Short mmCIF file of C-alpha atoms in Angstrom, two decimals:
data_model
loop_
_atom_site.label_atom_id
_atom_site.label_comp_id
_atom_site.label_asym_id
_atom_site.label_seq_id
_atom_site.Cartn_x
_atom_site.Cartn_y
_atom_site.Cartn_z
CA UNK A 1 12.91 11.51 -22.38
CA UNK A 2 9.50 10.03 -23.12
CA UNK A 3 8.30 9.10 -26.58
CA UNK A 4 5.26 10.42 -28.36
CA UNK A 5 2.64 8.07 -26.93
CA UNK A 6 2.61 9.52 -23.41
CA UNK A 7 2.78 13.20 -22.45
CA UNK A 8 5.91 14.70 -20.96
CA UNK A 9 6.17 15.61 -17.28
CA UNK A 10 6.14 19.30 -18.25
CA UNK A 11 2.91 18.89 -20.14
CA UNK A 12 1.22 17.04 -17.28
CA UNK A 13 2.24 19.74 -14.80
CA UNK A 14 0.86 22.41 -17.11
CA UNK A 15 -2.41 20.52 -17.48
CA UNK A 16 -2.74 20.12 -13.70
CA UNK A 17 -2.19 23.86 -13.24
CA UNK A 18 -4.76 24.66 -15.93
CA UNK A 19 -7.29 22.25 -14.44
CA UNK A 20 -6.93 23.48 -10.86
CA UNK A 21 -6.04 27.12 -11.30
CA UNK A 22 -3.26 26.56 -8.75
CA UNK A 23 0.52 26.70 -9.13
CA UNK A 24 2.21 25.52 -5.90
CA UNK A 25 3.06 21.80 -5.99
CA UNK A 26 4.58 21.91 -2.52
CA UNK A 27 7.74 20.48 -0.99
CA UNK A 28 9.44 17.23 -1.79
CA UNK A 29 10.78 15.46 -4.84
CA UNK A 30 8.12 14.27 -7.26
CA UNK A 31 9.43 15.39 -10.64
CA UNK A 32 12.10 12.70 -11.01
CA UNK A 33 9.68 9.88 -10.20
CA UNK A 34 7.15 11.18 -12.70
CA UNK A 35 9.77 11.35 -15.44
CA UNK A 36 11.11 7.86 -14.69
CA UNK A 37 7.56 6.48 -14.61
CA UNK A 38 6.63 7.99 -17.96
CA UNK A 39 9.85 6.78 -19.53
CA UNK A 40 9.37 3.26 -18.17
CA UNK A 41 5.79 3.17 -19.39
CA UNK A 42 6.98 4.19 -22.85
CA UNK A 43 9.83 1.67 -23.02
CA UNK A 44 8.51 -1.26 -20.97
CA UNK A 45 4.75 -0.93 -21.25
CA UNK A 46 2.49 -3.37 -23.05
CA UNK A 47 -0.77 -1.53 -22.45
CA UNK A 48 -3.54 -1.33 -25.01
CA UNK A 49 -3.88 2.24 -26.36
CA UNK A 50 -7.45 2.38 -25.04
CA UNK A 51 -6.00 2.46 -21.50
CA UNK A 52 -4.08 5.70 -22.08
CA UNK A 53 -6.76 8.20 -20.94
CA UNK A 54 -7.28 6.42 -17.62
CA UNK A 55 -3.58 5.87 -16.93
CA UNK A 56 -2.57 9.44 -17.79
CA UNK A 57 -5.65 10.74 -16.00
CA UNK A 58 -4.47 9.13 -12.77
CA UNK A 59 -1.11 10.90 -13.06
CA UNK A 60 -2.81 14.23 -13.67
CA UNK A 61 -5.22 13.71 -10.75
CA UNK A 62 -2.31 13.07 -8.38
CA UNK A 63 -0.66 16.30 -9.49
CA UNK A 64 -3.93 18.18 -8.90
CA UNK A 65 -4.09 16.58 -5.45
CA UNK A 66 -0.66 18.05 -4.65
CA UNK A 67 -1.81 21.49 -5.74
CA UNK A 68 -5.03 21.30 -3.72
CA UNK A 69 -3.13 20.07 -0.66
CA UNK A 70 -0.85 23.10 -0.69
CA UNK A 71 -3.76 25.47 -1.27
CA UNK A 72 -5.50 24.00 1.79
CA UNK A 73 -2.37 24.41 3.92
CA UNK A 74 -2.09 28.02 2.78
CA UNK A 75 -5.69 28.74 3.78
CA UNK A 76 -5.56 26.71 7.00
CA UNK A 77 -1.96 26.82 8.27
CA UNK A 78 -3.07 25.38 11.62
CA UNK A 79 -3.23 21.96 9.95
CA UNK A 80 0.54 21.80 10.29
CA UNK A 81 0.13 21.60 14.10
CA UNK A 82 -2.14 18.52 13.96
CA UNK A 83 -0.76 15.67 16.05
CA UNK A 84 0.11 12.27 14.63
CA UNK A 85 0.57 9.46 17.17
CA UNK A 86 2.24 6.22 16.24
CA UNK A 87 1.65 4.93 13.70
CA UNK A 88 1.36 1.18 13.99
CA UNK A 89 2.60 -0.05 10.62
CA UNK A 90 1.67 -3.51 9.27
CA UNK A 91 4.05 -4.69 6.55
CA UNK A 92 5.82 -7.74 5.18
CA UNK A 93 5.52 -9.80 2.04
CA UNK A 94 2.07 -9.45 0.42
CA UNK A 95 -0.43 -12.28 0.89
CA UNK A 96 0.89 -12.99 4.39
CA UNK A 97 -2.13 -11.67 6.29
CA UNK A 98 -1.42 -7.94 6.14
CA UNK A 99 -4.90 -7.11 4.87
CA UNK A 100 -6.72 -9.41 7.30
CA UNK A 101 -4.78 -8.07 10.27
CA UNK A 102 -5.28 -4.47 9.17
CA UNK A 103 -9.01 -5.04 8.70
CA UNK A 104 -9.27 -6.54 12.17
CA UNK A 105 -7.38 -3.75 13.93
CA UNK A 106 -9.34 -1.14 11.96
CA UNK A 107 -12.43 -2.28 13.86
CA UNK A 108 -10.96 -0.78 17.05
CA UNK A 109 -12.10 2.86 17.37
CA UNK A 110 -8.88 3.86 19.12
CA UNK A 111 -7.11 3.57 15.74
CA UNK A 112 -7.37 6.12 12.91
CA UNK A 113 -7.40 4.14 9.69
CA UNK A 114 -5.91 5.43 6.44
CA UNK A 115 -8.90 4.69 4.25
CA UNK A 116 -8.78 4.18 0.52
CA UNK A 117 -11.66 6.48 -0.29
CA UNK A 118 -10.09 9.52 1.38
CA UNK A 119 -6.71 9.01 -0.30
CA UNK A 120 -7.95 9.28 -3.88
CA UNK A 121 -8.71 12.96 -3.33
CA UNK A 122 -7.57 14.17 0.12
CA UNK A 123 -8.97 17.71 -0.18
CA UNK A 124 -11.22 18.63 1.50
CA UNK A 125 -10.37 16.53 4.56
CA UNK A 126 -13.19 14.31 5.82
CA UNK A 127 -15.28 15.51 8.75
CA UNK A 128 -15.96 13.34 11.77
CA UNK A 129 -19.58 12.26 11.96
CA UNK A 130 -20.29 13.02 8.32
CA UNK A 131 -18.19 10.36 6.64
CA UNK A 132 -21.20 8.28 5.58
CA UNK A 133 -22.34 11.22 3.42
CA UNK A 134 -18.93 11.94 1.95
CA UNK A 135 -19.22 11.62 -1.85
CA UNK A 136 -15.80 9.98 -1.99
CA UNK A 137 -16.94 7.26 0.39
CA UNK A 138 -20.20 6.79 -1.50
CA UNK A 139 -18.30 6.37 -4.77
CA UNK A 140 -15.96 3.84 -3.15
CA UNK A 141 -18.94 1.98 -1.73
CA UNK A 142 -20.60 1.84 -5.15
CA UNK A 143 -17.40 0.52 -6.70
CA UNK A 144 -17.12 -2.10 -3.97
CA UNK A 145 -20.67 -3.28 -4.66
CA UNK A 146 -19.79 -4.08 -8.27
CA UNK A 147 -16.77 -6.28 -7.50
CA UNK A 148 -16.91 -9.69 -9.10
CA UNK A 149 -16.93 -12.94 -7.14
CA UNK A 150 -13.48 -13.71 -8.52
CA UNK A 151 -12.18 -10.37 -7.28
CA UNK A 152 -13.68 -10.94 -3.84
CA UNK A 153 -12.09 -14.38 -3.62
CA UNK A 154 -8.66 -12.85 -4.25
CA UNK A 155 -8.71 -9.90 -1.90
CA UNK A 156 -10.74 -8.67 1.07
CA UNK A 157 -11.79 -5.04 0.88
CA UNK A 158 -13.44 -3.20 3.76
CA UNK A 159 -14.59 0.32 2.97
CA UNK A 160 -13.45 1.91 6.22
CA UNK A 161 -10.37 -0.20 6.97
CA UNK A 162 -6.85 1.09 6.59
CA UNK A 163 -5.49 0.44 3.12
CA UNK A 164 -2.20 0.69 1.24
CA UNK A 165 -1.04 4.28 0.85
CA UNK A 166 -0.73 3.83 -2.91
CA UNK A 167 -2.39 7.16 -3.68
CA UNK A 168 -0.43 9.16 -1.11
CA UNK A 169 2.91 7.84 -2.32
CA UNK A 170 1.57 8.28 -5.83
CA UNK A 171 1.26 12.00 -5.22
CA UNK A 172 5.06 12.01 -4.99
CA UNK A 173 5.42 9.51 -7.85
CA UNK A 174 7.45 7.39 -5.46
CA UNK A 175 4.95 4.56 -5.13
CA UNK A 176 5.56 0.95 -6.10
CA UNK A 177 3.25 1.21 -9.16
CA UNK A 178 2.48 -2.50 -9.21
CA UNK A 179 -0.67 -1.87 -11.25
CA UNK A 180 1.39 -0.84 -14.28
CA UNK A 181 3.90 -2.78 -16.46
CA UNK A 182 6.89 -0.60 -15.53
CA UNK A 183 9.75 -2.88 -14.39
CA UNK A 184 12.51 -0.33 -15.03
CA UNK A 185 10.62 2.19 -12.89
CA UNK A 186 10.49 -0.38 -10.09
CA UNK A 187 14.22 -0.98 -10.49
CA UNK A 188 14.71 2.76 -9.87
CA UNK A 189 12.14 2.93 -7.06
CA UNK A 190 13.65 0.13 -5.00
CA UNK A 191 16.88 2.10 -4.60
CA UNK A 192 15.36 5.59 -4.48
CA UNK A 193 15.57 7.77 -1.38
CA UNK A 194 12.03 8.15 -0.01
CA UNK A 195 12.93 10.51 2.86
CA UNK A 196 11.21 13.50 1.25
CA UNK A 197 8.37 11.28 0.07
CA UNK A 198 7.44 10.20 3.59
CA UNK A 199 7.74 13.77 4.88
CA UNK A 200 5.12 14.69 2.29
CA UNK A 201 3.18 11.56 3.30
CA UNK A 202 2.99 12.89 6.87
CA UNK A 203 1.77 16.21 5.48
CA UNK A 204 -1.16 14.42 3.80
CA UNK A 205 -1.89 12.37 6.93
CA UNK A 206 -2.05 15.53 9.05
CA UNK A 207 -4.59 17.02 6.67
CA UNK A 208 -6.73 13.86 6.63
CA UNK A 209 -6.77 13.76 10.42
CA UNK A 210 -7.30 17.49 10.94
CA UNK A 211 -11.10 17.20 11.22
CA UNK A 212 -11.43 13.48 11.83
CA UNK A 213 -9.84 12.00 14.97
CA UNK A 214 -8.44 9.91 16.64
CA UNK A 215 -4.77 10.61 16.06
CA UNK A 216 -3.32 7.11 16.69
CA UNK A 217 -2.76 6.03 13.10
CA UNK A 218 -2.86 2.53 11.68
CA UNK A 219 -0.96 1.97 8.43
CA UNK A 220 -0.78 -1.15 6.31
CA UNK A 221 1.36 -1.61 3.22
CA UNK A 222 3.54 -4.56 2.20
CA UNK A 223 5.61 -2.17 0.07
CA UNK A 224 6.77 -0.28 3.17
CA UNK A 225 9.35 -3.02 3.69
CA UNK A 226 11.46 -1.53 0.89
CA UNK A 227 12.04 1.79 2.68
CA UNK A 228 11.54 1.26 6.42
CA UNK A 229 14.16 3.81 7.46
CA UNK A 230 12.59 6.59 5.40
CA UNK A 231 9.22 5.82 6.96
CA UNK A 232 10.74 5.81 10.46
CA UNK A 233 12.46 9.15 9.79
CA UNK A 234 9.10 10.79 9.05
CA UNK A 235 7.31 8.97 11.88
CA UNK A 236 9.85 8.62 14.71
CA UNK A 237 7.41 6.81 17.02
CA UNK A 238 6.34 4.18 14.47
CA UNK A 239 6.17 0.55 15.58
CA UNK A 240 6.13 -2.24 13.03
CA UNK A 241 4.12 -5.46 12.87
CA UNK A 242 5.66 -7.71 10.20
CA UNK A 243 3.67 -10.67 8.89
CA UNK A 244 5.20 -13.86 7.49
CA UNK A 245 4.24 -16.83 5.31
CA UNK A 246 5.79 -19.44 3.04
CA UNK A 247 7.04 -17.57 -0.08
CA UNK A 248 6.03 -20.53 -2.24
CA UNK A 249 2.44 -19.60 -1.37
CA UNK A 250 2.93 -15.84 -1.32
CA UNK A 251 4.71 -15.08 -4.60
CA UNK A 252 2.42 -16.96 -7.05
CA UNK A 253 -0.69 -15.64 -5.30
CA UNK A 254 0.53 -12.07 -5.50
CA UNK A 255 1.57 -12.49 -9.12
CA UNK A 256 -1.92 -13.71 -9.93
CA UNK A 257 -3.45 -10.64 -8.31
CA UNK A 258 -1.08 -8.26 -10.08
CA UNK A 259 -1.83 -9.88 -13.44
CA UNK A 260 -5.54 -9.37 -12.82
CA UNK A 261 -5.40 -5.69 -11.81
CA UNK A 262 -3.09 -4.40 -14.54
CA UNK A 263 -4.91 -2.64 -17.37
CA UNK A 264 -5.40 -4.74 -20.51
CA UNK A 265 -2.37 -5.41 -22.68
CA UNK A 266 -2.08 -4.91 -26.40
CA UNK A 267 -1.71 -8.56 -27.30
CA UNK A 268 -0.82 -11.34 -24.89
CA UNK A 269 0.94 -10.37 -21.67
CA UNK A 270 4.07 -12.36 -20.82
CA UNK A 271 2.95 -13.86 -17.51
CA UNK A 272 6.15 -15.84 -17.00
CA UNK A 273 8.26 -12.71 -17.29
CA UNK A 274 5.90 -11.01 -14.86
CA UNK A 275 6.27 -13.88 -12.41
CA UNK A 276 10.05 -13.69 -12.48
CA UNK A 277 10.02 -9.92 -12.05
CA UNK A 278 7.67 -10.04 -9.07
CA UNK A 279 9.61 -12.84 -7.40
CA UNK A 280 12.86 -10.89 -7.71
CA UNK A 281 11.18 -7.65 -6.66
CA UNK A 282 9.71 -9.09 -3.46
CA UNK A 283 12.92 -10.91 -2.59
CA UNK A 284 14.93 -7.69 -2.87
CA UNK A 285 12.31 -5.95 -0.75
CA UNK A 286 12.74 -8.49 2.02
CA UNK A 287 16.51 -8.13 1.81
CA UNK A 288 16.04 -4.38 2.30
CA UNK A 289 13.66 -4.98 5.22
CA UNK A 290 16.00 -7.30 7.11
CA UNK A 291 18.91 -4.89 6.77
CA UNK A 292 16.92 -1.78 7.64
CA UNK A 293 15.05 -3.20 10.63
CA UNK A 294 18.40 -4.19 12.14
CA UNK A 295 19.49 -0.55 11.91
CA UNK A 296 16.15 0.79 13.20
CA UNK A 297 16.18 -1.62 16.14
CA UNK A 298 14.58 -5.04 16.49
CA UNK A 299 12.66 -3.84 19.54
CA UNK A 300 10.48 -1.76 17.19
CA UNK A 301 9.27 -4.89 15.34
CA UNK A 302 6.81 -7.66 16.20
CA UNK A 303 6.72 -10.72 13.95
CA UNK A 304 3.35 -12.37 13.31
CA UNK A 305 3.05 -15.61 11.37
CA UNK A 306 0.16 -16.30 9.03
CA UNK A 307 -0.38 -19.73 10.56
CA UNK A 308 -0.92 -18.14 14.00
CA UNK A 309 -3.21 -15.39 12.71
CA UNK A 310 -5.39 -18.05 11.03
CA UNK A 311 -5.09 -20.83 13.60
CA UNK A 312 -4.97 -18.88 16.86
CA UNK A 313 -6.50 -15.47 16.13
CA UNK A 314 -7.49 -14.62 19.72
CA UNK A 315 -4.04 -15.34 21.14
CA UNK A 316 -2.36 -13.53 18.25
CA UNK A 317 -4.47 -10.40 18.62
CA UNK A 318 -3.86 -10.35 22.39
CA UNK A 319 -0.12 -10.68 21.80
CA UNK A 320 -0.17 -7.73 19.40
CA UNK A 321 -2.10 -5.51 21.81
CA UNK A 322 0.14 -6.54 24.69
CA UNK A 323 3.26 -5.67 22.68
CA UNK A 324 1.77 -2.31 21.68
CA UNK A 325 0.71 -1.59 25.26
CA UNK A 326 -2.85 -0.89 24.14
CA UNK A 327 -6.10 -1.79 25.86
CA UNK A 328 -8.10 -4.53 24.13
CA UNK A 329 -11.64 -4.25 25.41
CA UNK A 330 -13.87 -7.35 25.48
CA UNK A 331 -16.27 -5.69 23.02
CA UNK A 332 -13.53 -4.92 20.51
CA UNK A 333 -12.08 -8.40 20.87
CA UNK A 334 -15.47 -9.98 20.17
CA UNK A 335 -15.92 -7.74 17.11
CA UNK A 336 -12.46 -8.62 15.78
CA UNK A 337 -12.92 -12.36 16.26
CA UNK A 338 -16.39 -12.29 14.69
CA UNK A 339 -14.90 -10.58 11.64
CA UNK A 340 -12.13 -13.15 11.48
CA UNK A 341 -14.62 -16.03 11.57
CA UNK A 342 -16.79 -14.46 8.87
CA UNK A 343 -13.76 -13.84 6.65
CA UNK A 344 -11.76 -16.98 7.28
CA UNK A 345 -9.78 -18.38 4.37
CA UNK A 346 -12.11 -19.51 1.59
CA UNK A 347 -15.18 -17.75 2.98
CA UNK A 348 -15.41 -15.51 -0.10
CA UNK A 349 -14.52 -18.26 -2.56
CA UNK A 350 -11.30 -19.82 -3.76
CA UNK A 351 -8.55 -17.90 -5.51
CA UNK A 352 -7.37 -20.27 -8.24
CA UNK A 353 -3.95 -20.08 -9.89
CA UNK A 354 -0.79 -22.16 -10.28
CA UNK A 355 2.83 -21.19 -9.76
CA UNK A 356 3.73 -22.78 -13.06
CA UNK A 357 1.55 -20.44 -15.13
CA UNK A 358 3.87 -17.65 -13.99
CA UNK A 359 7.06 -19.60 -14.62
CA UNK A 360 7.55 -20.32 -10.93
CA UNK A 361 8.03 -23.46 -8.83
CA UNK A 362 7.74 -23.98 -5.08
CA UNK A 363 11.21 -25.49 -4.93
CA UNK A 364 12.91 -22.56 -6.64
CA UNK A 365 11.00 -19.98 -4.61
CA UNK A 366 11.95 -21.62 -1.33
CA UNK A 367 15.57 -21.77 -2.47
CA UNK A 368 15.54 -18.10 -3.49
CA UNK A 369 13.94 -17.08 -0.20
CA UNK A 370 15.89 -19.46 2.02
CA UNK A 371 17.49 -16.50 3.84
CA UNK A 372 14.00 -15.26 4.73
CA UNK A 373 12.62 -18.66 5.77
CA UNK A 374 15.59 -19.24 8.08
CA UNK A 375 15.67 -15.69 9.48
CA UNK A 376 12.04 -15.75 10.60
CA UNK A 377 11.51 -19.51 11.04
CA UNK A 378 8.76 -19.45 8.42
CA UNK A 379 6.71 -22.64 8.19
CA UNK A 380 6.74 -24.42 4.84
CA UNK A 381 3.17 -25.26 3.84
CA UNK A 382 1.84 -28.31 2.03
#
């Protein structure tokens, strides 16, 4: 039961129906996640009241997206026959090179990237050859142009590269929701069954690819590590590339990013509490990943270390393509390596933070993640 500050799930559903004129929200469980999210925001949240319209507006938009998706499927039932090959899924702890690797592979035209700009509002699906004129892409491009230098130093963002499926999972209210102060929601989400969520995910992916080939999909999302078996159930041919790096570098860096992208708090945000929550959250995620990949089959996983991606990019990319059994043309390889050189570490500025400001220490992090360091022979960095 939510309090009075945020609307109830019933009210949000009614508003989405009124806004869209549609009534069919489609298959899959989304109601429970919405209710847990609203309750967590009410009980755990520290957001300034001025953030409420934007936060609630995002929830309403995702409900409208569900309604529009089903309306499109009703009008064009042939979308359900659209093929989905792969995907290749890049995951692991955040800040381990997932974005850089995804951006590099997205340069290969044989992959279909899951782009951020088409996820925010999937309907109508983008059309091949007309993407440059798509108003969603133009809006994303305009937003990208206004990013601050500090933001650029923290995170690479390529307009047409594959991005986290935050919005697609958000349509089912089974996303990680790391942009909001909702720790009890994340407690629920880590143990939730995402089988139906990823079936709906595939439904969105089919629609996005229906007028915009190719059909060999490239996904990238560190949060996939929490629910690998659910993802594999929806995409039986998926193959996983898992990236690795010293958790003493990863956890504080990610905490810094999360603290910067959350909406403003009412008063001072407890950064040390946030640091502890994120460290525990990511550790549990890796515990899930190790257990689930063993059940899926280790032959479906390729491990890539950050030190190799940075220090030996050509050899690392060739190893990935060889493992996938895909052709790496000389032209694509040159394009990938040129991107890597232009975006090497520090090229966009330095991301400055300390572990201590988030109540963390390198020694404790390495102790907490010792199982991970030993399992994947992760190099400890200076």
